[in-house]
Structures are given as structure tokens and as C-alpha cells.
Coordinates of C-alpha atoms in Angstrom, one line a residue:
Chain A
X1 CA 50.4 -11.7 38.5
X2 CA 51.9 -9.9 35.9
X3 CA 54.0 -6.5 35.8
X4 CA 50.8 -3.8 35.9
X5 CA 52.7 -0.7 37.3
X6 CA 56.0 -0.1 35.8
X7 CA 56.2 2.6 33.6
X8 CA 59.2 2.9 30.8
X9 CA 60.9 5.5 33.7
X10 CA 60.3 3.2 36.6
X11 CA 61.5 0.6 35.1
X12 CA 64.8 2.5 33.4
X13 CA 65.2 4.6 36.7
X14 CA 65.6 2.1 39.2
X15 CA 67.5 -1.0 37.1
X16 CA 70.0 2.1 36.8
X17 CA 73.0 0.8 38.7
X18 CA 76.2 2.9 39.5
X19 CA 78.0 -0.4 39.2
X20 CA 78.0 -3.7 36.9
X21 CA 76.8 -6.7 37.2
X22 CA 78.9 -10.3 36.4
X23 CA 77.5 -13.7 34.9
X24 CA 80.7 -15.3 35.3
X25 CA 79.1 -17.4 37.9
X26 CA 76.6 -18.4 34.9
X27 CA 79.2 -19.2 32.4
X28 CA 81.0 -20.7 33.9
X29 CA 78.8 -23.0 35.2
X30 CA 76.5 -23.6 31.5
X31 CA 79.4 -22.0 28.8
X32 CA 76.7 -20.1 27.9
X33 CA 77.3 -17.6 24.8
X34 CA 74.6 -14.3 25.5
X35 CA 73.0 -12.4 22.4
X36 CA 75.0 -9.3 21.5
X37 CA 72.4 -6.6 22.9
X38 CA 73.1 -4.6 19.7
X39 CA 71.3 -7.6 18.1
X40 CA 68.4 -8.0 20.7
X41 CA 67.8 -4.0 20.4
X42 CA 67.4 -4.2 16.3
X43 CA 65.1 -7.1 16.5
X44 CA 62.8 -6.1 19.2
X45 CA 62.5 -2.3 17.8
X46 CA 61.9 -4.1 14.0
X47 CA 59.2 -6.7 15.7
X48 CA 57.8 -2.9 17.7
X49 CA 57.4 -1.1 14.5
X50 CA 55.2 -4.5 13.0
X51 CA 53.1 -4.6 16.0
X52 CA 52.5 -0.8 17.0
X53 CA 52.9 1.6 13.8
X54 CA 52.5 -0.4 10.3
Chain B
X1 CA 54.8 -32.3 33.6
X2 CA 56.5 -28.6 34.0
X3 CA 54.6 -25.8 35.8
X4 CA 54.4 -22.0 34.7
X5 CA 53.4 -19.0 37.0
X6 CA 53.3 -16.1 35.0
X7 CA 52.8 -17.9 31.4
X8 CA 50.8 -14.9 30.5
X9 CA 53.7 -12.0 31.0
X10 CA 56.7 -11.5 28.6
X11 CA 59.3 -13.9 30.3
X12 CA 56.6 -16.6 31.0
X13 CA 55.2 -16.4 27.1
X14 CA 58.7 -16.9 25.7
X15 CA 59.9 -19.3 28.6
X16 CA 56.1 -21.4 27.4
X17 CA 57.3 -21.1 23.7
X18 CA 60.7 -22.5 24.4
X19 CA 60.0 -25.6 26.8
X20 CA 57.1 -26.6 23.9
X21 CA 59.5 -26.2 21.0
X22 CA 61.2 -28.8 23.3
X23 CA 57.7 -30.8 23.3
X24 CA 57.5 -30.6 27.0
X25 CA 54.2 -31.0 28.8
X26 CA 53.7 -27.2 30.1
X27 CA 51.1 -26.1 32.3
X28 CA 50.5 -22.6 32.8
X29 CA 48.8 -20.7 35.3
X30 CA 46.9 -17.4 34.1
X31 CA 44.5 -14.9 36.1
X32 CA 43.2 -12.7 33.5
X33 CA 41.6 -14.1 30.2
X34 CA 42.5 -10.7 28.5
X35 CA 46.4 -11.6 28.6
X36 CA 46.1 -15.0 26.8
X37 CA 46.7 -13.0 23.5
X38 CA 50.0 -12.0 24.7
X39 CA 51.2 -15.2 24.4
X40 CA 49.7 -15.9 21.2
X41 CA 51.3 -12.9 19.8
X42 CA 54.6 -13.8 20.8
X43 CA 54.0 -17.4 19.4
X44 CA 53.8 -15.5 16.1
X45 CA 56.8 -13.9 16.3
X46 CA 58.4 -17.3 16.0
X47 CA 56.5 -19.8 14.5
X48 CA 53.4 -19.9 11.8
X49 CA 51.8 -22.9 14.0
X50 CA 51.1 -20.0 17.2
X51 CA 47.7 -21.3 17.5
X52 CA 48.8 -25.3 17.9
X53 CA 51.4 -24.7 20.2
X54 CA 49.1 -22.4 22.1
X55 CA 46.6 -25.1 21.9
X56 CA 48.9 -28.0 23.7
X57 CA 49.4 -25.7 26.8
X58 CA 47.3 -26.7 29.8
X59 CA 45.9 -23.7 31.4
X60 CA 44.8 -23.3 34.9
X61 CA 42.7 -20.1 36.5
X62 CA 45.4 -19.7 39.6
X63 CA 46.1 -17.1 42.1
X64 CA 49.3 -16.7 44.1
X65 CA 47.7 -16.0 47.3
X66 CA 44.7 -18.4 46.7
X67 CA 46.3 -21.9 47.5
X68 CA 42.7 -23.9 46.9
X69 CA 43.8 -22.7 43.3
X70 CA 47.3 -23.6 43.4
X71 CA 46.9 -26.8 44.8
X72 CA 44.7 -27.6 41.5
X73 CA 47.4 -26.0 39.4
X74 CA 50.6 -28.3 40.9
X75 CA 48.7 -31.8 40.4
X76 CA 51.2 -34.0 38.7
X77 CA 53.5 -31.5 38.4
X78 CA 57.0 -32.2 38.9
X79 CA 58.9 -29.0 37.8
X80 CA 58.0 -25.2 38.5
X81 CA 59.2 -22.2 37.0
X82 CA 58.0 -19.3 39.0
X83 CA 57.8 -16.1 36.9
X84 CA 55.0 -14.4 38.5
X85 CA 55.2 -11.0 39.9
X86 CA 54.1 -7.8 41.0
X87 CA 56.3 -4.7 39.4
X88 CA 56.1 -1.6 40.9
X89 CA 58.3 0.9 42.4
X90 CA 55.5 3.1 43.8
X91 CA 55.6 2.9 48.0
X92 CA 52.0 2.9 48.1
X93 CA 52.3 -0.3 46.0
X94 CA 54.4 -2.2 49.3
X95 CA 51.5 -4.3 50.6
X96 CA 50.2 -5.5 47.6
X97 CA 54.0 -6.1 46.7
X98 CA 54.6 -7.7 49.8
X99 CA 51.7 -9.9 49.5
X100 CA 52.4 -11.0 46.0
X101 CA 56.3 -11.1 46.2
X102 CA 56.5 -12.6 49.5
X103 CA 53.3 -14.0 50.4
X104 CA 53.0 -15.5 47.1
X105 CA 56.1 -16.8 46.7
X106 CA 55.7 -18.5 50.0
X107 CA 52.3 -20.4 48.8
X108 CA 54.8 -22.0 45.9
X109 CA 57.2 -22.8 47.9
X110 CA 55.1 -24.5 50.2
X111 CA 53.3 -26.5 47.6
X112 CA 56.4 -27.1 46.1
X113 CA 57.5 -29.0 49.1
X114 CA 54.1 -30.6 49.9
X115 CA 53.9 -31.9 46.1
X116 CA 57.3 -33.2 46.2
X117 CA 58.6 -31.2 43.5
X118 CA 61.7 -32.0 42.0
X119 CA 62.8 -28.5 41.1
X120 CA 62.1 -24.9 41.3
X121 CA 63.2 -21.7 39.5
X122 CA 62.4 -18.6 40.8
X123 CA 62.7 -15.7 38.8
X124 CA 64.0 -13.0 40.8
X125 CA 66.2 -9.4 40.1
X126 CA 69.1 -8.1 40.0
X127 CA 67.6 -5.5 42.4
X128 CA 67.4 -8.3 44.6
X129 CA 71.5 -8.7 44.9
X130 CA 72.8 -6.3 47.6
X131 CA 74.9 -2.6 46.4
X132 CA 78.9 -2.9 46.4
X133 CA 80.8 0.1 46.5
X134 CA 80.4 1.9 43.4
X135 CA 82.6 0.7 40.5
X136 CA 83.1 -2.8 42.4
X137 CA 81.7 -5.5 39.7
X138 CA 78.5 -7.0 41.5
X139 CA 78.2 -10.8 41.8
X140 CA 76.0 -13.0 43.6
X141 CA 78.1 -12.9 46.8
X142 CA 77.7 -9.1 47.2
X143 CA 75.3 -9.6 50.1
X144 CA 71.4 -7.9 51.0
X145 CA 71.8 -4.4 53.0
X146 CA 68.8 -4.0 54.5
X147 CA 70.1 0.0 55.3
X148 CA 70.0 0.9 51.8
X149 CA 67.8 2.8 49.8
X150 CA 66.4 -0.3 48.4
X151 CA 63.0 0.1 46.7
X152 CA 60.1 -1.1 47.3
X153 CA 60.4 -3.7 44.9
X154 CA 63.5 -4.7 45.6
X155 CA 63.0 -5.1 48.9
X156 CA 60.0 -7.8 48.1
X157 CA 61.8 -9.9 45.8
X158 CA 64.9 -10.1 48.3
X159 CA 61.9 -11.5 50.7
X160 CA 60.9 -13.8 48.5
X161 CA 64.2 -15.6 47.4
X162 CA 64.3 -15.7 51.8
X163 CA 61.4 -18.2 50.9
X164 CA 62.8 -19.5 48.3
X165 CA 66.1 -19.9 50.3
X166 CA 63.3 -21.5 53.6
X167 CA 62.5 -24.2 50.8
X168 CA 66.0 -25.4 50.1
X169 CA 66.5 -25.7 54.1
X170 CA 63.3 -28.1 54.2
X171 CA 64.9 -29.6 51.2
X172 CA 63.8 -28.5 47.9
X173 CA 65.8 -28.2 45.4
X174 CA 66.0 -24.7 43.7
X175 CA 67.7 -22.2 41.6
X176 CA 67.2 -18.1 41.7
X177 CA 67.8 -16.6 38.7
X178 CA 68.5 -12.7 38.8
X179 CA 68.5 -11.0 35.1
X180 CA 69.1 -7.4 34.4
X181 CA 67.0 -6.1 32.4
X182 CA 65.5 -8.1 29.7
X183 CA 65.1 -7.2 26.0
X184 CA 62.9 -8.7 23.5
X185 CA 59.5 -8.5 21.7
X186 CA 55.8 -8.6 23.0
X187 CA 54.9 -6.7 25.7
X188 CA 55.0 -2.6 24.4
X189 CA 52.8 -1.4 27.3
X190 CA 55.3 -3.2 30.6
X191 CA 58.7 -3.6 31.5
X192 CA 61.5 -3.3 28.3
X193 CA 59.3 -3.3 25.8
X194 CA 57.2 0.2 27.3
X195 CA 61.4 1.7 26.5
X196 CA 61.2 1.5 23.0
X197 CA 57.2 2.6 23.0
X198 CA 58.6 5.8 25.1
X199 CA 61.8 6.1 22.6
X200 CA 59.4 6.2 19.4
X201 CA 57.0 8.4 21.0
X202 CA 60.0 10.7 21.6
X203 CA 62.4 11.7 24.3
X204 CA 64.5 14.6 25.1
X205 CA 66.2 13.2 28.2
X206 CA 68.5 10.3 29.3
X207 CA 70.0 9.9 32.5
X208 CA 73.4 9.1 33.5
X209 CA 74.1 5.6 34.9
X210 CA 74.2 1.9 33.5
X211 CA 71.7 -0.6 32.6
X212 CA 72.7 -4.3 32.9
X213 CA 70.8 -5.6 29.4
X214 CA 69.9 -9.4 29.0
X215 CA 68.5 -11.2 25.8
X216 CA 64.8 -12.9 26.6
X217 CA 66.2 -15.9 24.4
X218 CA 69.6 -16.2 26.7
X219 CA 67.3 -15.5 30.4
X220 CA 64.8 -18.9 29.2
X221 CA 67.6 -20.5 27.6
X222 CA 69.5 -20.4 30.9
X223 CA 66.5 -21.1 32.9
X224 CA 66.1 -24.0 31.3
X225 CA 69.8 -25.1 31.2
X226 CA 69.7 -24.9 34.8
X227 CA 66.9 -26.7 35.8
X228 CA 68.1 -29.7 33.4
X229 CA 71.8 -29.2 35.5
X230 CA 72.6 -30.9 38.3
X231 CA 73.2 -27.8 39.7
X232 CA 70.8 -26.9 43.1
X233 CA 70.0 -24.4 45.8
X234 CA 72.2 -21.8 44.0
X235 CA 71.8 -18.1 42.7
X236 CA 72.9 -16.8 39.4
X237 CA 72.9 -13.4 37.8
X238 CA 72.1 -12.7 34.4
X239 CA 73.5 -9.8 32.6
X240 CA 75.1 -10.3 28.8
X241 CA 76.3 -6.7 29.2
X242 CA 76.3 -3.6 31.1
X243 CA 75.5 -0.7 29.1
X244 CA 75.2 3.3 29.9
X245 CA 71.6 4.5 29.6
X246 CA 72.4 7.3 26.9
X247 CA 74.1 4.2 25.1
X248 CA 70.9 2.4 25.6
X249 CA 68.2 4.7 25.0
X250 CA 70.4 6.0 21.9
X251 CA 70.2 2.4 20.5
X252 CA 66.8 2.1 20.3
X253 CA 66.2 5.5 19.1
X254 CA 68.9 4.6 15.9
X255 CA 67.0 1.0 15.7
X256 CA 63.6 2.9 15.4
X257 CA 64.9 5.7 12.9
X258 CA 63.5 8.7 15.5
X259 CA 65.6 11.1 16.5
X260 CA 67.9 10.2 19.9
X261 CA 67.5 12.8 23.2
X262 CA 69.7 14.6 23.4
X263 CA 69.8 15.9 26.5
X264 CA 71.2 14.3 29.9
X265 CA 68.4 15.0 33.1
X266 CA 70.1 16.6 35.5
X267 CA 70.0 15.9 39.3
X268 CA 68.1 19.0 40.0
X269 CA 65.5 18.0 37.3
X270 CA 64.6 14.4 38.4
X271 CA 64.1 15.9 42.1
X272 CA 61.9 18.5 41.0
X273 CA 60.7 15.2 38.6
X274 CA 59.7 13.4 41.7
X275 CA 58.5 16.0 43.4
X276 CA 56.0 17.1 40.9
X277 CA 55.1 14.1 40.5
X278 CA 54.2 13.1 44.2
X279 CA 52.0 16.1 44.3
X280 CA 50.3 15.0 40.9
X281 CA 49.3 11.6 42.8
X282 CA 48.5 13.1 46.0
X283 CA 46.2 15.7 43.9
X284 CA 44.9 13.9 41.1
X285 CA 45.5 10.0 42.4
X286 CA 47.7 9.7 39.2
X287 CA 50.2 6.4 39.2
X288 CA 53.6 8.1 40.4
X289 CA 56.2 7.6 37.9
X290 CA 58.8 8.7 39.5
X291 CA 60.0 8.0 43.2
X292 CA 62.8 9.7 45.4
X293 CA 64.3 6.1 46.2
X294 CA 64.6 5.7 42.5
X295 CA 66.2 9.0 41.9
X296 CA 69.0 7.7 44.4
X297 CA 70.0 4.7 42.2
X298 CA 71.1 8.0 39.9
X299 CA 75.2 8.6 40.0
X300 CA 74.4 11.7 42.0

């Protein structure tokens, strides 16, 4: 049931879009406020270097 | 009580974690033993009491195509989250995609209606929302063309929100969520997490084009938002932000202190990429990483 075959490129390759996508529909609906990405990317790669290299 | 497909894979874990911290009654559906320590690991990335909270979840053996299972799984349930599916972008992959995707999806929906179930959420894609005209912002009303070079993949999980979309005619009540791409810890060898494991490894290439990036804290905090709303038989996309993939990829390489590619993989490369890569499975029965329908999405 869970995600077996996606490799990194896969998975990078063909979420690549040529356009971009909205949440207004979202927001506007829960006035949600998202995670700056930024954020997200420092976390995870601090949590990565925990779990796979120390 | 709420009802989990998928509790085992990196949405699913931190959806579980989430609706507990909210002392919900969680059931969880699993199909391999091996991946319960994912969700204990990812337990531990937020709380000391992993092993407790892993404790209170109720989990069932289940398989998406074997109702007998399923039908065990939705006693005196009364919400579903449906996370589980089959990821791959590999042609070869299309029945077993179709069968999981669609056929699966199907089974829940269908037990779903049977059981009475208040409310479903259906974890779909973005891949699932049809392709505007390039630099046309996508929303959820850009509709399905079945004449593009959709993948594999998408293709599927565009079949299954059709089931999902079946249920709401017979009168369920559902919501499709659609995320980008979804960041966060846990899962190194799939999906997101698999970037940063290829980013530390090191990387000379990027490739042009832009990645539409999602939290895993904002995806289950609106899942959850939405199934408490009085909101039903609607689709929403989640994306916090829409970022280039040299932006991206550069990210993680600063976050992880390893040198960033440098180097943007031309058109000419990824098809000789995909080629090469065909031959290597045809040859040597290697997993194809790299298809010509992906190479499409590529701002050629």
C-alpha cells in the first residue's frame, strides 16, 4: 500500500510542472497559514542528518 | 472511531500522530509488519511517549483489493482517511497501479457507502488536476485531458477520485485533497524524503522547471480541518509554494552543508537519460528511473 517504486528522480521529474499551482480555494475556505518551505527544508535535512549519517 | 489506509507510509504516520495528539480513536490499516517502525520513528521525532501513542492505535492486517479484510477493518468506523497508494511512474507498473489506484479505491468507496460512513478523504495529487497552458496558475477547475502525456500514475489517481467522485453521486460525503509535493521527516528511502538522501549523496544536475512544495504538518493539518468542516464533495489543492527545482534541490544541498549541483540537465541528456535507461531494464530487469512521459513534464 505504500509508495515502493519512486525513486528521488521519478518523483522530482514528473511533480515538475511548467506551471503553478493555487490553494486559494484552500484558504480561503480554512484561513489556513502554510509552513515557509525554507523552514520545512532545514528541519527535515537536520532530522535526515540524525537518522542517516550521526 | 476514525479509519487510516496507509498509517504505515509518511503522510499516514504523521496524519496517525496528529488525529492521536488530538486523542482520537485511530485505526490503522497496515500490510507489511516491517513498516510499523516507520511510524514509530516518526513518533519520536515529536514526542518522548512514541511508544504509548503507538500503543493506543488499533491495527488491522488489510489489503485494498481484499474486501473480506476491509470489511473487518471499517467495523465501527465512522470516518476514513484514505492515504494508501501505489507510486510509480514506470509503464510496466500500470496494472498493478490500476489495480491499487483504481480498483482499490473503489473497494473503500464501496465500503464506505455500505458502512454508512460519515466522511471520506481521499488523498490524491496534484498530477491528478488536468495541464493549463503553460504559465496559467492551475486550480482545481483546470479540468482532466485525457490526450495529454499524463503518466502512468497520474492517470490512476485521476481514476480513482472518478470513484471517489461515483461515491458522492450515491451520496457520500467526501473531500479530495491534491498536495504538491510534500516535505518533511521519516521516510529517506520514498517520495521527498529519497531528495535529500540523493542531495547528500551528491548531485551534479538539476533540471529546469517548478516543484509545487507542501509542509507534511499543513497537508494533515488541512486534512483534518476539512473533514471537521462542513464542507463536502469538493476538491482542494495543496501547494504552500511553487518553487524552481534548482531553487529546490539548492536548498537542501545548503540545509545539508554538501556542495549544490551545479549543472542544469539538458534536454538532450535526459533523453539519452531515458533511453539508457530503458535499455538498462530491458537488459538487466533494473527499475527504470527515468521515463519519456516524464521527461515531457520538462520545459522543453
Amino acid at each position: 500500500m505504500e509508495n515502493e517504486e519512486n525513486s528521488p528522480r521519478q518523483l522530482a521529474n514528473t511533480l515538475i510542472s511548467k506551471t503553478t499551482y493555487s490553494s486559494t480555494k484552500l484558504k480561503k475556505h480554512l484561513k489556513t497559514q502554510f509552513t515557509p518551505i525554507t523552514d520545512s527544508i532545514v528541519i527535515t535535512a537536520a532530522i535526515f542528518l540524525k537518522d542517516e549519517v550521526i | 472511531m476514525i479509519l487510516i489506509t496507509g498509517g504505515t507510509g509518511f503522510l499516514g504516520a504523521h496524519l496517525l500522530f496528529k488525529l492521536l495528539s488530538e486523542n482520537q480513536a485511530v485505526r490503522a490499516i497496515y500490510r507489511n509488519e516491517k513498516k510499523l517502525k516507520n511510524v514509530k520513528r516518526i513518533f519520536s521525532y515529536y514526542t518522548k511517549n512514541a511508544d504509548t501513542l503507538f500503543d493506543s492505535i488499533e491495527w488491522v492486517k488489510a489489503d485494498l483489493n481484499d474486501i473480506p479484510s476491509l470489511m473487518e477493518a471499517f467495523k465501527s468506523i465512522t470516518h476514513v482517511y484514505h492515504c494508501a497508494a501505489f507510486v510509480s511512474f514506470e509503464p510496466d507498473k500500470f496494472n498493478s497501479l490500476q489495480k491499487i489506484n483504481i480498483e482499490g479505491t473503489a473497494n473503500i468507496v464501496n465500503l464506505c457507502l455500505s458502512e454508512h460512513i460519515k466522511k471520506l478523504c481521499y488523498v490524491s495529487s496534484i498530477a491528478a488536476i488536468g495541464k493549463p497552458k503553460q504559465g496559467v496558475i492551475t486550480t482545481e477547475e483546470i479540468d482532466w485531458n485525457p490526450e495529454a502525456d499524463n503518466s502512468v500514475y497520474a492517470i490512476t489517481k485521476y481514476g480513482a477520485e472518478l470513484e471517489v467522485w461515483r461515491g458522492a453521486q450515491e451520496g457520500l460525503h467526501t473531500i479530495i485533497i491534491n498536495p504538491g509535493v510534500i516535505i518533511g521527516p521519516g521516510i529517506w528511502k520514498h517520495g521527498s524524503g529519497s531528495i535529500f538522501k540523493t542531495v547528500h549523496q551528491g548531485t551534479n544536475y538539476y533540471t529546469s522547471g517548478l516543484v509545487p512544495l507542501v509542509a507534511v504538518h499543513d497537508v494533515v493539518n488541512s486534512m483534518t480541518q476539512l473533514m471537521n468542516s462542513a464542507l463536502i464533495n469538493e476538491r482542494f489543492i495543496i501547494v504552500a509554494e511553487n518553487w524552481s527545482y534548482e531553487q529546490f534541490i539548492k536548498s537542501i544541498a545548503h540545509a545539508l552543508n554538501v556542495k549544490p549541483p551545479g549543472k542544469e540537465a539538458k534536454k538532450w541528456l535526459l533523453l539519452l537519460g531515458w533511453r539508457l535507461d530503458w535499455l538498462t531494464n530491458k537488459l538487466f530487469g533494473k527499475r527504470r528511473k527515468l521515463t519519456e512521459t516524464t521527461c515531457k513534464y520538462f520545459n522543453f
